[in-house]
Amino acid sequence: MNANDNDLSALLDFDLLKRLVVGIGEVSEITGIPTRKIRYWEDKGAIQSENETEGSTRRYNYLNVKKMLLIQEMLDEGFTLDSAIKKVEKRMIAMDEAFKKLADTLEDE
């Protein structure tokens, strides 16, 4: 196993990724995206929190954090928020379809 394999090991730990849910403050600190912007994106429907009850701290899973990072990257490249959201949604659908095909291929072996 080389250094790159070690860097990606957390991304391949599916059990960890399913359990990875962090609060809005942690997401903001880790990604550098202000909490106000994260709330706005949620209001726009770009991301979804894992709120159990109203008034509780907003918490986000791995896929929503990934969406936030992709949206911010596209905004940094000059996309509008609406076009960034559309592009990220298309990308997430394409990735989901590719991984489903990969999973089907592995099941056939």
Short mmCIF file of C-alpha atoms in Angstrom, two decimals:
data_model
loop_
_atom_site.label_atom_id
_atom_site.label_comp_id
_atom_site.label_asym_id
_atom_site.label_seq_id
_atom_site.Cartn_x
_atom_site.Cartn_y
_atom_site.Cartn_z
CA MET A 1 0.00 0.00 0.00
CA ASN A 2 1.47 3.35 -0.99
CA ALA A 3 0.94 6.81 0.52
CA ASN A 4 -1.96 7.58 -1.84
CA ASP A 5 -3.78 4.44 -0.73
CA ASN A 6 -3.54 5.58 2.89
CA ASP A 7 -4.90 9.02 1.96
CA LEU A 8 -8.00 7.46 0.38
CA SER A 9 -8.71 4.79 3.00
CA ALA A 10 -11.27 6.95 4.85
CA LEU A 11 -13.14 7.53 1.59
CA LEU A 12 -13.45 3.79 1.08
CA ASP A 13 -14.68 3.04 4.61
CA PHE A 14 -18.39 2.89 3.79
CA ASP A 15 -19.42 2.16 7.36
CA LEU A 16 -17.62 5.30 8.52
CA LEU A 17 -19.16 7.38 5.73
CA LYS A 18 -22.68 6.24 6.69
CA ARG A 19 -22.08 7.31 10.30
CA LEU A 20 -20.34 10.57 9.43
CA VAL A 21 -22.77 13.30 10.45
CA VAL A 22 -21.39 16.59 11.72
CA GLY A 23 -22.87 19.83 13.03
CA ILE A 24 -23.09 22.99 11.01
CA GLY A 25 -20.32 24.64 13.04
CA GLU A 26 -17.95 21.75 12.39
CA VAL A 27 -18.80 21.77 8.69
CA SER A 28 -18.12 25.49 8.54
CA GLU A 29 -14.81 25.13 10.36
CA ILE A 30 -13.64 22.21 8.22
CA THR A 31 -14.75 23.59 4.84
CA GLY A 32 -14.31 27.32 5.42
CA ILE A 33 -17.91 27.91 4.28
CA PRO A 34 -19.72 30.33 6.62
CA THR A 35 -22.71 28.89 8.53
CA ARG A 36 -24.95 31.62 7.13
CA LYS A 37 -24.12 30.49 3.59
CA ILE A 38 -24.76 26.84 4.52
CA ARG A 39 -28.19 27.75 5.90
CA TYR A 40 -28.97 29.72 2.75
CA TRP A 41 -28.01 26.78 0.54
CA GLU A 42 -30.27 24.55 2.59
CA ASP A 43 -33.13 27.05 2.20
CA LYS A 44 -32.51 26.94 -1.58
CA GLY A 45 -32.75 23.11 -1.52
CA ALA A 46 -29.14 22.49 -2.57
CA ILE A 47 -28.37 20.48 0.57
CA GLN A 48 -30.35 18.82 3.36
CA SER A 49 -29.61 18.60 7.05
CA GLU A 50 -30.27 15.53 9.16
CA ASN A 51 -32.38 17.40 11.75
CA GLU A 52 -34.26 15.13 14.10
CA THR A 53 -36.35 17.87 15.68
CA GLU A 54 -37.07 21.49 14.91
CA GLY A 55 -34.73 23.86 16.68
CA SER A 56 -31.91 21.35 16.98
CA THR A 57 -28.45 21.99 15.56
CA ARG A 58 -28.28 21.32 11.85
CA ARG A 59 -26.20 18.26 11.07
CA TYR A 60 -24.96 17.12 7.67
CA ASN A 61 -23.91 13.76 6.28
CA TYR A 62 -20.94 13.00 4.05
CA LEU A 63 -22.81 13.49 0.77
CA ASN A 64 -24.13 16.89 1.76
CA VAL A 65 -20.67 18.03 2.89
CA LYS A 66 -19.34 16.84 -0.47
CA LYS A 67 -22.06 18.85 -2.25
CA MET A 68 -21.11 21.93 -0.24
CA LEU A 69 -17.47 21.62 -1.24
CA LEU A 70 -18.38 21.15 -4.91
CA ILE A 71 -20.79 24.09 -4.89
CA GLN A 72 -18.20 26.35 -3.25
CA GLU A 73 -15.58 25.24 -5.79
CA MET A 74 -17.90 26.16 -8.65
CA LEU A 75 -18.77 29.51 -7.09
CA ASP A 76 -15.04 30.19 -6.82
CA GLU A 77 -14.76 29.42 -10.55
CA GLY A 78 -17.44 32.00 -11.38
CA PHE A 79 -20.63 29.94 -11.59
CA THR A 80 -23.86 31.40 -10.23
CA LEU A 81 -25.36 29.57 -7.26
CA ASP A 82 -28.24 28.21 -9.33
CA SER A 83 -25.96 26.90 -12.09
CA ALA A 84 -23.56 25.44 -9.51
CA ILE A 85 -26.43 23.60 -7.80
CA LYS A 86 -27.65 22.18 -11.14
CA LYS A 87 -24.14 21.08 -12.12
CA VAL A 88 -23.52 19.43 -8.74
CA GLU A 89 -26.83 17.57 -8.90
CA LYS A 90 -25.95 16.25 -12.39
CA ARG A 91 -22.50 15.23 -11.16
CA MET A 92 -23.93 13.43 -8.11
CA ILE A 93 -26.43 11.53 -10.29
CA ALA A 94 -23.68 10.51 -12.73
CA MET A 95 -21.45 9.35 -9.86
CA ASP A 96 -24.32 7.40 -8.28
CA GLU A 97 -25.08 5.65 -11.57
CA ALA A 98 -21.41 4.82 -12.11
CA PHE A 99 -21.03 3.34 -8.63
CA LYS A 100 -24.23 1.31 -9.03
CA LYS A 101 -22.84 -0.17 -12.25
CA LEU A 102 -19.56 -0.90 -10.48
CA ALA A 103 -21.41 -2.59 -7.61
CA ASP A 104 -23.40 -4.70 -10.10
CA THR A 105 -20.15 -5.72 -11.83
CA LEU A 106 -18.60 -6.76 -8.51
CA GLU A 107 -21.70 -8.79 -7.57
CA ASP A 108 -21.45 -10.70 -10.85
CA GLU A 109 -17.89 -11.85 -10.09
#
